[in-house]
GROMACS .gro file of C-alpha atoms in nm:
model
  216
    1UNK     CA    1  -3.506  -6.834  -4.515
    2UNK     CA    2  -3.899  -6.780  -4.500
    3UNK     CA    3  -3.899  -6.928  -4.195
    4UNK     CA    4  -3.754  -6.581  -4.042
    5UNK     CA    5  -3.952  -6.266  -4.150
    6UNK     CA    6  -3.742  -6.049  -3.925
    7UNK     CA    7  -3.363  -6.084  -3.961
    8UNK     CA    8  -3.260  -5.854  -3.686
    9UNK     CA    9  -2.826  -5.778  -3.707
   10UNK     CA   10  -2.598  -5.650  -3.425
   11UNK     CA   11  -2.368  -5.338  -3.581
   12UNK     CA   12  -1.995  -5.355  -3.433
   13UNK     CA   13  -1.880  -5.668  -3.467
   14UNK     CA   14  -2.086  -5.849  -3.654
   15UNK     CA   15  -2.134  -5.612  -3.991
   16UNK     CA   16  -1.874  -5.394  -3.917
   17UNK     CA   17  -1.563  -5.450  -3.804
   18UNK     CA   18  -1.513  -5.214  -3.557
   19UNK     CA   19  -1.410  -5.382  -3.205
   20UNK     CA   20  -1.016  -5.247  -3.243
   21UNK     CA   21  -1.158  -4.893  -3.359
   22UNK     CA   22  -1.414  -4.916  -3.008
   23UNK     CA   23  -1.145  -5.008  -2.764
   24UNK     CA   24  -0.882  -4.791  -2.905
   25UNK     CA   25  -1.131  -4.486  -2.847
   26UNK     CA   26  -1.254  -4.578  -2.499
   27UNK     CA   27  -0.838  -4.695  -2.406
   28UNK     CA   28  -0.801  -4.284  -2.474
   29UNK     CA   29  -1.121  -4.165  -2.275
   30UNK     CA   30  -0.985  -4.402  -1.986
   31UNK     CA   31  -0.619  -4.228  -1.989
   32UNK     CA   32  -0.803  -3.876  -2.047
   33UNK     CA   33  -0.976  -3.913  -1.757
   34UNK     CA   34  -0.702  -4.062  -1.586
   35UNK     CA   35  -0.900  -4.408  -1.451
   36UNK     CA   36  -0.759  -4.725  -1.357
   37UNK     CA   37  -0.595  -4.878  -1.669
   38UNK     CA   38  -0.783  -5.189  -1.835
   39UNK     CA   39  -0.690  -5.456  -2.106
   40UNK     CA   40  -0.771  -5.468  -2.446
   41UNK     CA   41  -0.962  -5.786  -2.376
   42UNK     CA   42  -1.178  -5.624  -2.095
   43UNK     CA   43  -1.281  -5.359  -2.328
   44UNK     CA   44  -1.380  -5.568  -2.606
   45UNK     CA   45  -1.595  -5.757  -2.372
   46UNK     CA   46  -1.825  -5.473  -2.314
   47UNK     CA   47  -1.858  -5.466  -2.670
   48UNK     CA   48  -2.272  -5.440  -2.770
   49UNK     CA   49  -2.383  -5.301  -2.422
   50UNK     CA   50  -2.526  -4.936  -2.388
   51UNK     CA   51  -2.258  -4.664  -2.289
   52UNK     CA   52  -2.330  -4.569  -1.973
   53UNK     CA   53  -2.382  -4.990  -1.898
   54UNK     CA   54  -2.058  -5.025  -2.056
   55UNK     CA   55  -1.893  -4.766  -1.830
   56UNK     CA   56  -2.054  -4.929  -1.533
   57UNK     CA   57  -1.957  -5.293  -1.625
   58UNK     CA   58  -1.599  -5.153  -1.674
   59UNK     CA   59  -1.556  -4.983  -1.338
   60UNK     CA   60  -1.812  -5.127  -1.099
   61UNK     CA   61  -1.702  -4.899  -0.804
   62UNK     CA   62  -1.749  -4.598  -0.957
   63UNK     CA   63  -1.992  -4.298  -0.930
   64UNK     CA   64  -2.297  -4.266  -1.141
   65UNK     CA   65  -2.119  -3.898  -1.216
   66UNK     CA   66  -1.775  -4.085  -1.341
   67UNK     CA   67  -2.003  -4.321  -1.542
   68UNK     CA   68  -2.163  -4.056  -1.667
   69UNK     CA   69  -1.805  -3.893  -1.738
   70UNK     CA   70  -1.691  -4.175  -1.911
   71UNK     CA   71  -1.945  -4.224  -2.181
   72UNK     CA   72  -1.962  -3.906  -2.277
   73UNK     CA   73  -1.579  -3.876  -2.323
   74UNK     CA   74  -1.558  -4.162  -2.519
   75UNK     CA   75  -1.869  -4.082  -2.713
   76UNK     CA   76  -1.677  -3.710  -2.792
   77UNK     CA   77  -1.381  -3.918  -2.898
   78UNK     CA   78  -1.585  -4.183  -3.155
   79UNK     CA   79  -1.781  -3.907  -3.286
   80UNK     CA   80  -1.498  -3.693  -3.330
   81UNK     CA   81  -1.248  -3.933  -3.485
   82UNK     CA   82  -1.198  -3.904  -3.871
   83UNK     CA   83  -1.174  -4.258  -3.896
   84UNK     CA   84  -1.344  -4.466  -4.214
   85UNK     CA   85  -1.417  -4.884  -3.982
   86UNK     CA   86  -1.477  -5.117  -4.264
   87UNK     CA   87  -1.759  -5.324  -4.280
   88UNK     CA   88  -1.700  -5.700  -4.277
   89UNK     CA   89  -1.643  -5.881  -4.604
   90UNK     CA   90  -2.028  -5.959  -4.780
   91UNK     CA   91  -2.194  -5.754  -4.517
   92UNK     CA   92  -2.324  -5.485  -4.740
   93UNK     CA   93  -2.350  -5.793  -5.038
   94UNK     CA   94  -2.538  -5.971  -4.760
   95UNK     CA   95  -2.801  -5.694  -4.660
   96UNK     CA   96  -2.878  -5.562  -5.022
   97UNK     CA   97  -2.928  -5.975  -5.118
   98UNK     CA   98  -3.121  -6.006  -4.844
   99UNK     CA   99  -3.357  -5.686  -4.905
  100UNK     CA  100  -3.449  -5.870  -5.204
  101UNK     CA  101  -3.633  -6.150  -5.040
  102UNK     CA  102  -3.965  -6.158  -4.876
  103UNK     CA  103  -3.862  -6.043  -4.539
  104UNK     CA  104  -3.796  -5.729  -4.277
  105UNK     CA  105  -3.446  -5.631  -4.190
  106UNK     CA  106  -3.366  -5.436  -3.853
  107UNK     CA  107  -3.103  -5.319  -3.634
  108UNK     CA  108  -3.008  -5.321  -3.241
  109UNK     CA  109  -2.746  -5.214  -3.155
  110UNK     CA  110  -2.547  -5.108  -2.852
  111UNK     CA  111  -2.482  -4.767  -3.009
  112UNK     CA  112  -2.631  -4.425  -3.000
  113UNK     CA  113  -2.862  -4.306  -3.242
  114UNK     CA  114  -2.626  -4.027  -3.361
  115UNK     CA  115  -2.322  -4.272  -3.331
  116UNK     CA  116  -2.573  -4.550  -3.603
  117UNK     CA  117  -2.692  -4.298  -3.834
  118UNK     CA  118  -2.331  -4.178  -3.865
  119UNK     CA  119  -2.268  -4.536  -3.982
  120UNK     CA  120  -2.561  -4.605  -4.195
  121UNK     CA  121  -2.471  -4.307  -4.389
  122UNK     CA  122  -2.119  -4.378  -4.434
  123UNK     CA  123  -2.182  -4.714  -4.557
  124UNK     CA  124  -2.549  -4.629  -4.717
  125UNK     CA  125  -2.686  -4.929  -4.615
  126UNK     CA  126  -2.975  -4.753  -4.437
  127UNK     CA  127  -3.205  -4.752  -4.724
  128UNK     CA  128  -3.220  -5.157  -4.647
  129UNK     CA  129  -3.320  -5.157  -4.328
  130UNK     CA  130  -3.685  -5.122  -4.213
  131UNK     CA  131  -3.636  -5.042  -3.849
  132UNK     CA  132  -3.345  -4.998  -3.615
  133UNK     CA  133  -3.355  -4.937  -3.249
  134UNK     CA  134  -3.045  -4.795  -3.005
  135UNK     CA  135  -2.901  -4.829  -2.648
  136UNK     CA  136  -3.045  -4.468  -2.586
  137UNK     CA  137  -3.349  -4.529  -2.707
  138UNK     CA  138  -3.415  -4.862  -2.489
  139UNK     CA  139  -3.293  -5.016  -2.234
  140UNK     CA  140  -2.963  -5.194  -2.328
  141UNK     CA  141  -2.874  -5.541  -2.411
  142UNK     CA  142  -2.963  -5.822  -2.304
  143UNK     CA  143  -3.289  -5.660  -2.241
  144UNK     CA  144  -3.539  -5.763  -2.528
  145UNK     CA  145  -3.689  -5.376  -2.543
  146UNK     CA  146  -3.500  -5.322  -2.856
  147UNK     CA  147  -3.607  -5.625  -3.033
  148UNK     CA  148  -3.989  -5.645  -2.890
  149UNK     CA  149  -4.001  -5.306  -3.034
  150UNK     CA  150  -3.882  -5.420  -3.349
  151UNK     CA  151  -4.117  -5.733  -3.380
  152UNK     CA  152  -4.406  -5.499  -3.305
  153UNK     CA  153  -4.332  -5.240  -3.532
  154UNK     CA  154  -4.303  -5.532  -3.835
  155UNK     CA  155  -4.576  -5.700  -3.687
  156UNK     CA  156  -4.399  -6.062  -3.627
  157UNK     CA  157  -4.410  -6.291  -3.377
  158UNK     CA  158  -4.053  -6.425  -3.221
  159UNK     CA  159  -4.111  -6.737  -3.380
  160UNK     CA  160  -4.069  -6.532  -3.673
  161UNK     CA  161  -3.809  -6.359  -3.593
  162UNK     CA  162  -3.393  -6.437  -3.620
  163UNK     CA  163  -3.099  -6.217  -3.425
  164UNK     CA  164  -2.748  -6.210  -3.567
  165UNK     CA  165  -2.457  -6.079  -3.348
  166UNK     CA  166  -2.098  -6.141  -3.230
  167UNK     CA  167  -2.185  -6.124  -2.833
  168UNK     CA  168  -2.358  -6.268  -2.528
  169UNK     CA  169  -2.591  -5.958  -2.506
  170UNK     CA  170  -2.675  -6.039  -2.850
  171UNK     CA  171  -2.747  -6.388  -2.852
  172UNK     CA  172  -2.898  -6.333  -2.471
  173UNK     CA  173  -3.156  -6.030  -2.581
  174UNK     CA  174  -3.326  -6.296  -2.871
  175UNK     CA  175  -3.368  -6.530  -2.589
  176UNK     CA  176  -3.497  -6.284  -2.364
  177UNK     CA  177  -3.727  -6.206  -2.646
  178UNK     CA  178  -3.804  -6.549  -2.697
  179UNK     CA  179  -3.660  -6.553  -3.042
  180UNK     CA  180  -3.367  -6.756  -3.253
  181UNK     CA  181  -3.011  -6.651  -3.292
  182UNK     CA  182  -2.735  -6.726  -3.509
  183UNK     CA  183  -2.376  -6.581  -3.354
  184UNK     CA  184  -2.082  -6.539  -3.509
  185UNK     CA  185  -1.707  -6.564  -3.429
  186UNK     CA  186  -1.528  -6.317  -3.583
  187UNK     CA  187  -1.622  -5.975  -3.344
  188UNK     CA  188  -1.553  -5.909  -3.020
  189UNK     CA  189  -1.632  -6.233  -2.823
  190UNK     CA  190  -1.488  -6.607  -2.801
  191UNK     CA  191  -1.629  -6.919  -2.879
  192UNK     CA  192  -1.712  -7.056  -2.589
  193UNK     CA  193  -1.849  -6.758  -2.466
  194UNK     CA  194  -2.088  -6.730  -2.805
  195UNK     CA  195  -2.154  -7.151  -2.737
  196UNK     CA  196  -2.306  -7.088  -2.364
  197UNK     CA  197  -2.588  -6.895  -2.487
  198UNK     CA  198  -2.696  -7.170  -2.701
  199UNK     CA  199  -2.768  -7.007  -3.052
  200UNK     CA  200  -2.892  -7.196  -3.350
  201UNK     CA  201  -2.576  -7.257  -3.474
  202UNK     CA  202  -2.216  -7.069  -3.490
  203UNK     CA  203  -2.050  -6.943  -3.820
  204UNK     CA  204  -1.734  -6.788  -3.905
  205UNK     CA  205  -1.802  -6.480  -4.140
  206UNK     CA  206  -2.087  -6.349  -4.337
  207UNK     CA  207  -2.027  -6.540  -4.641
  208UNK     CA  208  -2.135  -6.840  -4.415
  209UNK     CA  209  -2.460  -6.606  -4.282
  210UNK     CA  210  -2.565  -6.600  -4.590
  211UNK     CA  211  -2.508  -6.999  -4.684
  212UNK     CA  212  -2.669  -7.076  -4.350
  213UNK     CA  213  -2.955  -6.882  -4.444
  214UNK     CA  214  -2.984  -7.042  -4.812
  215UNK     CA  215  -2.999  -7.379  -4.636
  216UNK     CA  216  -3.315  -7.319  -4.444
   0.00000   0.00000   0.00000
């Protein structure tokens, strides 16, 4: 596990399990606003990106005003939605275990700042982390801004450095950064999609995060 001193995790969909909770918000912004119905499965594809490059990747056509509309209804509707997302089975075992050992923790996520600190509260699982970076903060995923920024603050090199998430932009943004990943399967995309980008290895659940970690 020494071999990473930075173990960098995706939020939704990899320690919290949050995908249904995302699409069932943005499914309401989409009728609110009246736009071209989507499936489930496109939704949960967009999964990890930043809003407004959510929006975009969504509805291609549209105007940079209607993007613009559409994150911000959908961020009204997450923020504003009473509604406790669980965090994956061992994920909060997982980080405190890990907080024990000789390495940083961070975060990059796809959400806002507001929308992660709302999280990090509810599950107080902040005081673990040493630095976390946001889509509206940097640019979004699969751009390596968030995790650079993260490597320089801990002062590692990518070498050094590990990504955990559940999605292409995920496993795309550590090899933008030049840095290992480790996906896995149970957030918001498939297999095969997870097995293009060519991370270290695959795993199921968090329990086997932290058994693939043990083994190193």
């Amino acid at each position: 596990m020494n071999q990473y001193q930075l173990i960098v995790f995706d939020w939704d969909g990899t320690l919290m399990d949050s995908t249904g909770h995302i699409v069932h918000c943005m499914q309401q912004a989409i009728s609110q606003l009246a736009f071209p119905s989507l499936d489930d499965s496109a939704i949960s594809h967009i999964i990890g990106l930043g809003l407004n490059e959510a929006a975009q990747a969504l509805y291609p056509n549209i105007s940079s005003l209607e993007v613009d509309q559409l994150a911000n209804t959908y961020r009204e509707i997450w923020l504003g939605t009473p509604h406790d997302t669980p965090l994956f089975e061992n994920a909060s075992q997982l980080i405190q275990n890990l907080s024990t050992k000789e390495h940083f923790l961070g975060v990059a996520t796809g959400k806002s700042r507001t929308g992660l600190n709302k999280v990090l509260a509810s599950t107080k699982l902040e005081p673990f982390f040493h630095a976390t970076r946001c889509a509206d903060e940097c640019h979004s995923k699969p751009h390596p801004e968030m995790i650079e920024e993260l490597m320089d603050y801990c002062g590692v090199t990518p070498k050094e450095t590990l990504m955990i998430g559940d999605t292409e932009y995920d496993l795309q943004m550590a090899h933008n950064a030049g840095a290992d990943s480790l996906a896995v399967s149970h957030g918001a995309h498939g297999i095969k999609t997870l097995q293009a980008c060519q991370p270290k290895d695959i795993v199921d659940n968090l329990h086997q995060v932290e058994q693939w970690l043990k083994a190193l």
